[in-house]
CSV table of C-alpha atoms in Angstrom, one decimal:
chain,number,residue,atom,x,y,z
S,1,MET,CA,24.1,-5.5,54.9
S,2,ASP,CA,23.6,-6.0,51.2
S,3,ALA,CA,25.7,-3.3,49.5
S,4,THR,CA,24.1,-3.7,46.0
S,5,PRO,CA,21.6,-1.0,45.0
S,6,VAL,CA,18.2,-2.3,44.1
S,7,PRO,CA,17.5,-2.3,40.3
S,8,VAL,CA,15.3,0.6,39.3
S,9,LEU,CA,12.1,-0.2,37.4
S,10,ALA,CA,10.2,1.8,34.8
S,11,PRO,CA,7.6,4.2,36.2
S,12,VAL,CA,4.0,3.0,36.6
S,13,ALA,CA,2.0,3.5,33.5
S,14,ILE,CA,-1.4,5.1,34.1
S,15,SER,CA,-4.3,5.9,31.9
S,16,GLU,CA,-5.4,9.4,30.8
S,17,ASP,CA,-8.4,9.1,33.2
S,18,GLU,CA,-6.2,8.1,36.1
S,19,ARG,CA,-3.8,11.0,35.3
S,20,ALA,CA,-6.7,13.5,35.1
S,21,ALA,CA,-8.0,12.2,38.5
S,22,ILE,CA,-4.5,12.6,40.1
S,23,ILE,CA,-4.1,16.1,38.7
S,24,GLU,CA,-7.6,17.1,40.0
S,25,ALA,CA,-6.8,15.8,43.4
S,26,VAL,CA,-3.5,17.7,43.5
S,27,ARG,CA,-5.3,20.9,42.3
S,28,ASP,CA,-7.9,20.5,45.1
S,29,PHE,CA,-5.1,20.1,47.6
S,30,ALA,CA,-3.2,23.2,46.3
S,31,GLN,CA,-6.3,25.3,46.3
S,32,SER,CA,-7.7,24.2,49.6
S,33,GLU,CA,-4.6,23.5,51.7
S,34,LEU,CA,-1.9,25.8,50.2
S,35,ALA,CA,-3.5,28.9,48.5
S,36,PRO,CA,-5.6,30.1,51.5
S,37,HIS,CA,-2.5,30.2,53.8
S,38,ALA,CA,0.3,31.2,51.4
S,39,LEU,CA,0.4,34.9,52.2
S,40,GLU,CA,0.3,34.3,56.0
S,41,TRP,CA,3.0,31.6,55.8
S,42,ASP,CA,5.1,34.0,53.8
S,43,ALA,CA,4.6,36.9,56.2
S,44,THR,CA,5.4,34.8,59.3
S,45,SER,CA,8.0,32.5,57.8
S,46,HIS,CA,5.9,29.5,58.8
S,47,PHE,CA,6.9,26.0,57.7
S,48,PRO,CA,3.6,24.1,57.4
S,49,ARG,CA,4.6,20.7,58.7
S,50,GLU,CA,1.0,19.5,59.2
S,51,THR,CA,0.0,20.5,55.7
S,52,LEU,CA,3.0,18.6,54.3
S,53,HIS,CA,1.9,15.5,56.3
S,54,LEU,CA,-1.5,15.8,54.5
S,55,GLY,CA,0.4,16.0,51.2
S,56,GLY,CA,2.2,12.8,52.1
S,57,GLU,CA,-1.2,11.1,52.5
S,58,LEU,CA,-2.0,12.2,49.0
S,59,GLY,CA,1.2,10.6,47.7
S,60,LEU,CA,3.3,13.8,47.2
S,61,GLY,CA,6.2,12.6,49.4
S,62,GLY,CA,7.5,10.2,46.8
S,63,ILE,CA,5.9,11.0,43.5
S,64,TYR,CA,8.5,9.1,41.4
S,65,VAL,CA,9.6,6.7,44.1
S,66,ARG,CA,8.7,3.0,43.8
S,67,GLU,CA,5.5,1.7,45.3
S,68,ASP,CA,7.0,-0.9,47.6
S,69,VAL,CA,8.2,1.8,50.0
S,70,GLY,CA,5.1,4.0,49.8
S,71,GLY,CA,6.0,5.9,46.7
S,72,SER,CA,3.5,6.8,43.9
S,73,GLY,CA,5.7,5.4,41.1
S,74,LEU,CA,4.7,8.0,38.6
S,75,SER,CA,6.7,9.2,35.6
S,76,ARG,CA,8.5,12.5,35.3
S,77,SER,CA,5.9,13.5,32.7
S,78,ASP,CA,3.2,13.1,35.4
S,79,THR,CA,5.4,14.8,38.0
S,80,VAL,CA,5.8,18.1,36.2
S,81,LEU,CA,2.1,18.3,35.8
S,82,ILE,CA,1.8,17.8,39.6
S,83,PHE,CA,4.4,20.5,40.4
S,84,GLU,CA,2.8,23.0,38.1
S,85,GLU,CA,-0.5,22.6,40.0
S,86,LEU,CA,1.1,22.7,43.4
S,87,ALA,CA,2.9,26.0,42.6
S,88,LYS,CA,-0.4,27.6,41.7
S,89,GLY,CA,-1.2,27.2,45.4
S,90,ASP,CA,2.1,28.3,46.8
S,91,PRO,CA,5.4,28.2,44.8
S,92,ALA,CA,7.5,28.2,47.9
S,93,ILE,CA,5.9,25.0,49.3
S,94,ALA,CA,5.8,23.4,45.9
S,95,ALA,CA,9.5,24.0,45.5
S,96,TYR,CA,10.3,22.4,48.9
S,97,ILE,CA,8.2,19.4,48.0
S,98,SER,CA,10.3,19.2,44.8
S,99,ILE,CA,13.6,19.1,46.8
S,100,HIS,CA,12.2,16.5,49.2
S,101,ASN,CA,11.2,14.3,46.2
S,102,MET,CA,14.7,14.7,44.8
S,103,VAL,CA,16.1,13.3,48.1
S,104,ALA,CA,13.7,10.5,48.1
S,105,TRP,CA,14.5,9.6,44.5
S,106,MET,CA,18.2,9.5,45.3
S,107,ILE,CA,17.6,7.0,48.0
S,108,ASP,CA,15.2,5.0,45.9
S,109,THR,CA,17.7,4.8,43.0
S,110,TYR,CA,21.1,4.4,44.6
S,111,ALA,CA,20.4,3.0,48.1
S,112,THR,CA,20.6,-0.6,49.2
S,113,ASP,CA,17.3,-2.4,50.0
S,114,THR,CA,18.1,-2.0,53.7
S,115,GLN,CA,18.6,1.8,53.3
S,116,ARG,CA,15.5,2.1,51.2
S,117,HIS,CA,13.2,0.4,53.7
S,118,GLU,CA,14.8,2.3,56.6
S,119,TRP,CA,14.2,5.8,55.1
S,120,LEU,CA,11.7,5.9,52.3
S,121,PRO,CA,8.5,5.0,54.2
S,122,LEU,CA,9.2,8.0,56.4
S,123,LEU,CA,9.9,10.3,53.5
S,124,THR,CA,7.1,9.1,51.1
S,125,SER,CA,4.5,9.6,53.9
S,126,MET,CA,6.1,13.0,54.6
S,127,GLN,CA,6.1,12.2,58.3
S,128,GLY,CA,9.8,13.0,57.9
S,129,PHE,CA,11.5,15.3,55.5
S,130,GLY,CA,14.7,15.1,53.5
S,131,SER,CA,17.4,17.7,52.6
S,132,TYR,CA,20.0,17.8,49.9
S,133,CYS,CA,23.4,19.0,51.1
S,134,LEU,CA,25.8,19.9,48.2
S,135,THR,CA,26.4,23.6,48.2
S,136,GLU,CA,29.1,25.1,50.4
S,137,PRO,CA,30.0,28.7,51.4
S,138,GLY,CA,33.1,28.5,49.1
S,139,ALA,CA,31.7,26.2,46.4
S,140,GLY,CA,28.4,27.2,44.8
S,141,SER,CA,28.3,26.6,41.1
S,142,ASP,CA,31.6,24.7,41.2
S,143,ALA,CA,30.1,21.7,43.0
S,144,ALA,CA,33.2,19.5,42.4
S,145,ALA,CA,35.2,21.9,44.6
S,146,ILE,CA,33.4,21.0,47.8
S,147,ALA,CA,35.7,20.9,50.9
S,148,THR,CA,33.5,19.0,53.4
S,149,SER,CA,35.7,16.0,54.3
S,150,ALA,CA,34.8,12.4,55.2
S,151,ILE,CA,37.7,10.5,56.8
S,152,ARG,CA,37.4,6.7,57.3
S,153,SER,CA,37.8,5.6,60.9
S,154,GLY,CA,37.2,1.9,61.3
S,155,ASP,CA,33.6,1.1,60.4
S,156,GLU,CA,32.7,4.8,60.4
S,157,TYR,CA,33.3,8.0,58.5
S,158,VAL,CA,34.0,11.3,60.3
S,159,LEU,CA,32.4,14.2,58.4
S,160,THR,CA,33.5,17.8,58.9
S,161,GLY,CA,32.4,20.9,57.0
S,162,VAL,CA,29.6,23.4,56.4
S,163,LYS,CA,26.8,23.3,53.8
S,164,GLN,CA,25.1,26.5,52.7
S,165,PHE,CA,21.6,27.4,51.6
S,166,ILE,CA,20.1,24.1,52.7
S,167,SER,CA,16.3,24.0,52.3
S,168,GLY,CA,14.7,22.1,55.2
S,169,GLY,CA,17.8,22.7,57.3
S,170,GLY,CA,16.9,21.9,60.9
S,171,GLU,CA,13.6,20.3,59.9
S,172,ALA,CA,14.6,17.3,57.9
S,173,SER,CA,14.9,13.8,59.3
S,174,VAL,CA,17.7,12.8,57.0
S,175,TYR,CA,20.4,14.8,55.1
S,176,ILE,CA,22.1,13.5,52.0
S,177,VAL,CA,25.6,15.0,52.5
S,178,MET,CA,28.2,15.2,49.7
S,179,ALA,CA,31.6,15.0,51.3
S,180,ARG,CA,35.2,14.4,50.0
S,181,THR,CA,36.6,11.0,50.7
S,182,ASP,CA,39.7,11.5,48.4
S,183,ALA,CA,41.3,14.9,48.5
S,184,ASP,CA,43.2,14.3,45.2
S,185,ALA,CA,40.5,12.8,43.0
S,186,GLY,CA,38.4,15.8,42.1
S,187,ALA,CA,34.8,15.0,41.4
S,188,ARG,CA,35.6,11.3,41.7
S,189,GLY,CA,36.6,11.8,45.3
S,190,ILE,CA,33.1,12.8,46.5
S,191,THR,CA,30.9,10.4,48.3
S,192,ALA,CA,27.2,10.7,49.3
S,193,PHE,CA,26.2,9.9,52.9
S,194,LEU,CA,22.9,9.5,54.7
S,195,VAL,CA,23.1,11.5,57.9
S,196,PRO,CA,20.2,11.2,60.4
S,197,ALA,CA,19.1,14.4,62.0
S,198,ASP,CA,19.9,13.3,65.5
S,199,THR,CA,23.6,12.4,64.8
S,200,PRO,CA,25.9,14.0,67.4
S,201,GLY,CA,28.0,16.8,65.9
S,202,LEU,CA,25.3,17.9,63.4
S,203,SER,CA,23.9,21.4,64.0
S,204,PHE,CA,22.3,24.2,62.1
S,205,GLY,CA,22.9,27.9,61.5
S,206,GLN,CA,20.4,30.7,62.0
S,207,LEU,CA,17.4,30.9,59.7
S,208,GLU,CA,18.4,32.9,56.6
S,209,HIS,CA,16.3,36.0,55.9
S,210,LYS,CA,15.5,35.7,52.2
S,211,MET,CA,13.8,37.7,49.5
S,212,GLY,CA,11.3,34.9,49.0
S,213,TRP,CA,10.6,31.3,49.8
S,214,ASN,CA,9.9,32.4,53.3
S,215,ALA,CA,7.6,29.5,54.1
S,216,GLN,CA,10.5,27.0,53.8
S,217,PRO,CA,13.5,27.2,56.2
S,218,THR,CA,16.9,27.7,54.8
S,219,ARG,CA,20.0,27.2,57.1
S,220,GLN,CA,23.6,26.2,57.1
S,221,VAL,CA,24.1,22.6,58.0
S,222,ILE,CA,27.2,22.3,60.1
S,223,LEU,CA,29.1,19.0,60.5
S,224,ASP,CA,31.6,19.0,63.4
S,225,GLU,CA,33.3,15.6,63.4
S,226,VAL,CA,29.9,13.9,62.6
S,227,ARG,CA,30.4,10.1,62.8
S,228,VAL,CA,28.2,8.0,60.5
S,229,PRO,CA,28.5,4.2,59.9
S,230,ALA,CA,30.1,3.0,56.7
S,231,ALA,CA,26.7,1.4,56.1
S,232,ASN,CA,25.3,5.0,55.5
S,233,VAL,CA,27.3,5.5,52.3
S,234,LEU,CA,24.8,6.0,49.5
S,235,GLY,CA,25.7,4.3,46.2
S,236,GLY,CA,29.4,3.5,47.0
S,237,GLU,CA,32.5,5.5,47.8
S,238,GLY,CA,33.4,8.0,45.1
S,239,GLN,CA,30.0,8.0,43.5
S,240,GLY,CA,28.6,11.1,45.2
S,241,PHE,CA,29.2,13.6,42.4
S,242,LYS,CA,27.5,11.3,39.9
S,243,ILE,CA,24.6,10.8,42.2
S,244,ALA,CA,24.3,14.5,42.9
S,245,MET,CA,24.3,15.5,39.2
S,246,SER,CA,21.8,12.8,38.2
S,247,ALA,CA,19.4,14.0,40.8
S,248,LEU,CA,19.6,17.6,39.5
S,249,ASP,CA,18.1,16.6,36.1
S,250,SER,CA,14.8,15.9,37.9
S,251,GLY,CA,15.2,18.8,40.3
S,252,ARG,CA,15.7,21.2,37.4
S,253,ILE,CA,12.5,20.2,35.5
S,254,ASN,CA,10.5,20.1,38.7
S,255,ILE,CA,11.6,23.7,39.6
S,256,ALA,CA,10.9,24.7,36.0
S,257,ALA,CA,7.4,23.3,36.5
S,258,CYS,CA,7.0,25.3,39.7
S,259,SER,CA,7.9,28.4,37.8
S,260,LEU,CA,5.2,27.6,35.2
S,261,GLY,CA,2.6,27.2,37.9
S,262,GLY,CA,3.5,30.4,39.8
S,263,ALA,CA,3.6,32.4,36.6
S,264,GLN,CA,0.4,30.9,35.3
S,265,TRP,CA,-1.3,31.9,38.5
S,266,ALA,CA,0.0,35.5,38.1
S,267,LEU,CA,-1.1,35.6,34.5
S,268,ASP,CA,-4.6,34.5,35.4
S,269,ARG,CA,-4.8,37.2,38.0
S,270,ALA,CA,-3.5,39.8,35.5
S,271,VAL,CA,-6.2,38.8,32.9
S,272,ALA,CA,-8.9,39.2,35.5
S,273,TYR,CA,-7.5,42.5,36.8
S,274,VAL,CA,-7.3,44.2,33.4
S,275,HIS,CA,-11.0,43.4,32.8
S,276,GLU,CA,-11.9,45.0,36.2
S,277,ARG,CA,-9.6,48.1,36.1
S,278,PHE,CA,-10.7,51.2,34.2
S,279,THR,CA,-8.4,54.0,33.2
S,280,PHE,CA,-9.4,57.1,31.1
S,281,GLY,CA,-12.9,55.7,30.8
S,282,GLU,CA,-12.2,52.3,29.4
S,283,PRO,CA,-11.0,48.9,30.8
S,284,LEU,CA,-7.3,48.1,30.7
S,285,ALA,CA,-8.3,45.1,28.6
S,286,GLU,CA,-9.2,47.4,25.7
S,287,LYS,CA,-5.7,48.9,25.5
S,288,GLN,CA,-3.5,47.5,22.8
S,289,ALA,CA,-0.3,47.6,24.8
S,290,VAL,CA,-2.0,45.5,27.5
S,291,VAL,CA,-3.3,43.0,25.0
S,292,PHE,CA,0.1,42.7,23.5
S,293,ALA,CA,1.7,42.2,26.9
S,294,LEU,CA,-0.8,39.4,27.8
S,295,ALA,CA,-0.2,37.8,24.4
S,296,ASP,CA,3.5,37.7,25.0
S,297,MET,CA,3.1,36.4,28.5
S,298,ALA,CA,0.9,33.5,27.4
S,299,THR,CA,3.2,32.7,24.5
S,300,GLU,CA,6.3,32.5,26.7
S,301,LEU,CA,4.5,30.2,29.1
S,302,ARG,CA,3.3,27.9,26.5
S,303,ALA,CA,6.7,27.6,24.9
S,304,ALA,CA,8.3,27.0,28.3
S,305,ARG,CA,5.7,24.4,29.1
S,306,ALA,CA,6.5,22.5,25.9
S,307,LEU,CA,10.2,22.5,26.8
S,308,VAL,CA,9.6,21.2,30.3
S,309,ARG,CA,7.3,18.4,29.1
S,310,ASP,CA,9.7,17.5,26.3
S,311,ALA,CA,12.5,17.2,28.8
S,312,ALA,CA,10.4,15.2,31.2
S,313,ALA,CA,9.5,12.7,28.5
S,314,ALA,CA,13.2,12.4,27.6
S,315,LEU,CA,14.1,11.7,31.2
S,316,ASP,CA,11.4,9.0,31.3
S,317,ALA,CA,12.8,7.4,28.2
S,318,LYS,CA,16.4,7.1,29.4
S,319,ALA,CA,17.7,4.3,31.7
S,320,PRO,CA,17.1,5.3,35.3
S,321,GLY,CA,20.2,6.6,37.0
S,322,ALA,CA,22.3,6.2,33.8
S,323,PRO,CA,24.2,9.3,32.5
S,324,ASP,CA,22.9,10.9,29.3
S,325,ASP,CA,24.4,14.2,28.3
S,326,ASP,CA,21.7,14.9,25.7
S,327,VAL,CA,19.0,14.5,28.3
S,328,THR,CA,20.9,16.6,30.9
S,329,ALA,CA,21.1,19.3,28.3
S,330,GLN,CA,17.4,19.1,27.6
S,331,CYS,CA,16.7,19.5,31.3
S,332,ALA,CA,19.1,22.4,31.5
S,333,MET,CA,17.3,24.1,28.5
S,334,ALA,CA,13.9,23.6,30.1
S,335,LYS,CA,15.1,24.9,33.5
S,336,ARG,CA,16.8,28.0,31.9
S,337,PHE,CA,13.9,28.9,29.7
S,338,ALA,CA,11.0,28.2,32.0
S,339,THR,CA,12.5,29.9,35.1
S,340,ASP,CA,13.5,33.0,33.1
S,341,ALA,CA,10.0,33.1,31.5
S,342,GLY,CA,8.3,32.4,34.7
S,343,PHE,CA,9.9,35.3,36.5
S,344,THR,CA,9.4,37.6,33.6
S,345,VAL,CA,5.7,36.8,33.3
S,346,ALA,CA,5.1,37.2,37.1
S,347,ASN,CA,7.0,40.5,37.0
S,348,GLN,CA,4.9,41.7,34.1
S,349,ALA,CA,1.7,40.7,35.9
S,350,LEU,CA,2.8,42.9,38.8
S,351,GLN,CA,3.4,45.7,36.3
S,352,LEU,CA,-0.1,45.3,34.9
S,353,HIS,CA,-1.5,45.6,38.4
S,354,GLY,CA,0.3,48.9,38.9
S,355,GLY,CA,0.6,50.0,42.5
S,356,TYR,CA,-1.7,47.2,43.6
S,357,GLY,CA,0.7,44.6,42.4
S,358,TYR,CA,3.2,45.9,44.9
S,359,LEU,CA,0.8,45.2,47.8
S,360,HIS,CA,1.2,42.0,49.8
S,361,GLU,CA,-2.5,41.3,49.9
S,362,TYR,CA,-2.8,40.8,46.1
S,363,GLY,CA,-0.2,38.0,46.2
S,364,ILE,CA,1.6,39.0,43.0
S,365,GLU,CA,4.7,40.5,44.6
S,366,LYS,CA,5.1,37.2,46.7
S,367,VAL,CA,5.1,35.1,43.5
S,368,VAL,CA,7.6,37.5,41.9
S,369,ARG,CA,9.9,37.1,45.0
S,370,ASP,CA,9.4,33.3,45.1
S,371,LEU,CA,10.1,32.7,41.4
S,372,ARG,CA,13.2,34.9,41.4
S,373,VAL,CA,15.3,32.3,43.2
S,374,HIS,CA,14.4,29.6,40.6
S,375,GLN,CA,16.9,31.3,38.3
S,376,ILE,CA,19.6,30.6,40.8
S,377,LEU,CA,19.0,27.2,42.5
S,378,GLU,CA,19.5,23.7,41.0
S,379,GLY,CA,22.4,25.3,39.1
S,380,THR,CA,22.2,29.0,38.1
S,381,ASN,CA,20.9,29.8,34.6
S,382,GLU,CA,24.4,30.8,33.6
S,383,ILE,CA,25.5,27.2,34.5
S,384,MET,CA,22.6,25.9,32.4
S,385,ARG,CA,24.0,27.8,29.5
S,386,VAL,CA,27.4,26.2,30.1
S,387,ILE,CA,25.9,22.7,30.2
S,388,ILE,CA,23.9,23.3,26.9
S,389,GLY,CA,26.8,25.0,25.1
S,390,ARG,CA,29.3,22.3,26.0
S,391,GLN,CA,26.9,19.6,24.9
S,392,LEU,CA,26.5,21.3,21.5
S,393,LEU,CA,30.3,21.7,21.1
S,394,ALA,CA,30.9,18.1,21.9
S,395,HIS,CA,29.1,16.9,18.8
């Protein structure tokens, strides 16, 4: 098998008319296939596999994956527009599609041609799903401290350990698992592995009962002497930490875009509600405190949107897969600001609805719950501040 990763090409350039048509198609999908079911999926913790298959037919399974394996080949600037629209339909499902796309991009960028053609047609069509396995029970923000081991045994590696908070756990077809191949090399001793779902020794914990994101399954991924061929190493031994961190740049701006979409949906509902709701003989929309609150909400979202789109453009401009601390800091800024702003706006929309905002049927409380975790995943917002601050002090 050829062990050389396939060179990554620039994203496909599309016209403004093509971009508008893509966004309109995604908007139609979000409003017809996600929004009508979002509350039911949340209430029943239903993972909508069939709906995701439909999303694959639309090209959502490999938005920034190359076209030769079924990807859409779009830019990150196009991608954040797509995720914002998806999140207006259901932030929980939009966020899972983001994670799935991050896995597909890692394979597209770092895999050999054989690995790409084995896995990506399945993932880009969303007939199969991908999961990203980095976090562990004892290593959350300190990703370089993972303990899952990968011991070489002839032409195989034996993986042992537990991964925590894995979206798609038990549903994915392939897991990208970060494991330690050198106990003494720190971050340089971590290797990425492609682990098929049917590999003996791979099992899953119970479904986690979460505050939000109920429509996507979250489980522990348990590796009990899981044997994978050496051919399943992704990007070369010792490259896992670099691969994991490079994927998070995209993951962060995608999740930021999901926060924008969910919060914009909540703001739109709040604007409509204050026109309809009367107190003390006049609509809420006539009250200055309400007007000021809405103005601040809209301003925060516009500022966040500008940061996200600026970071996406910077990610498009850099060499694919190449480290760039300035771009990483920009992505961290966008993620920190947009996820904080998104949660605050959604929470304020709930407040403007009063007691009705607390009712499940209005949908606002669901969005608040879904967006809250965006401030934690893909690196907590405290870690985003560490990344940004260190980059500033390095100059």
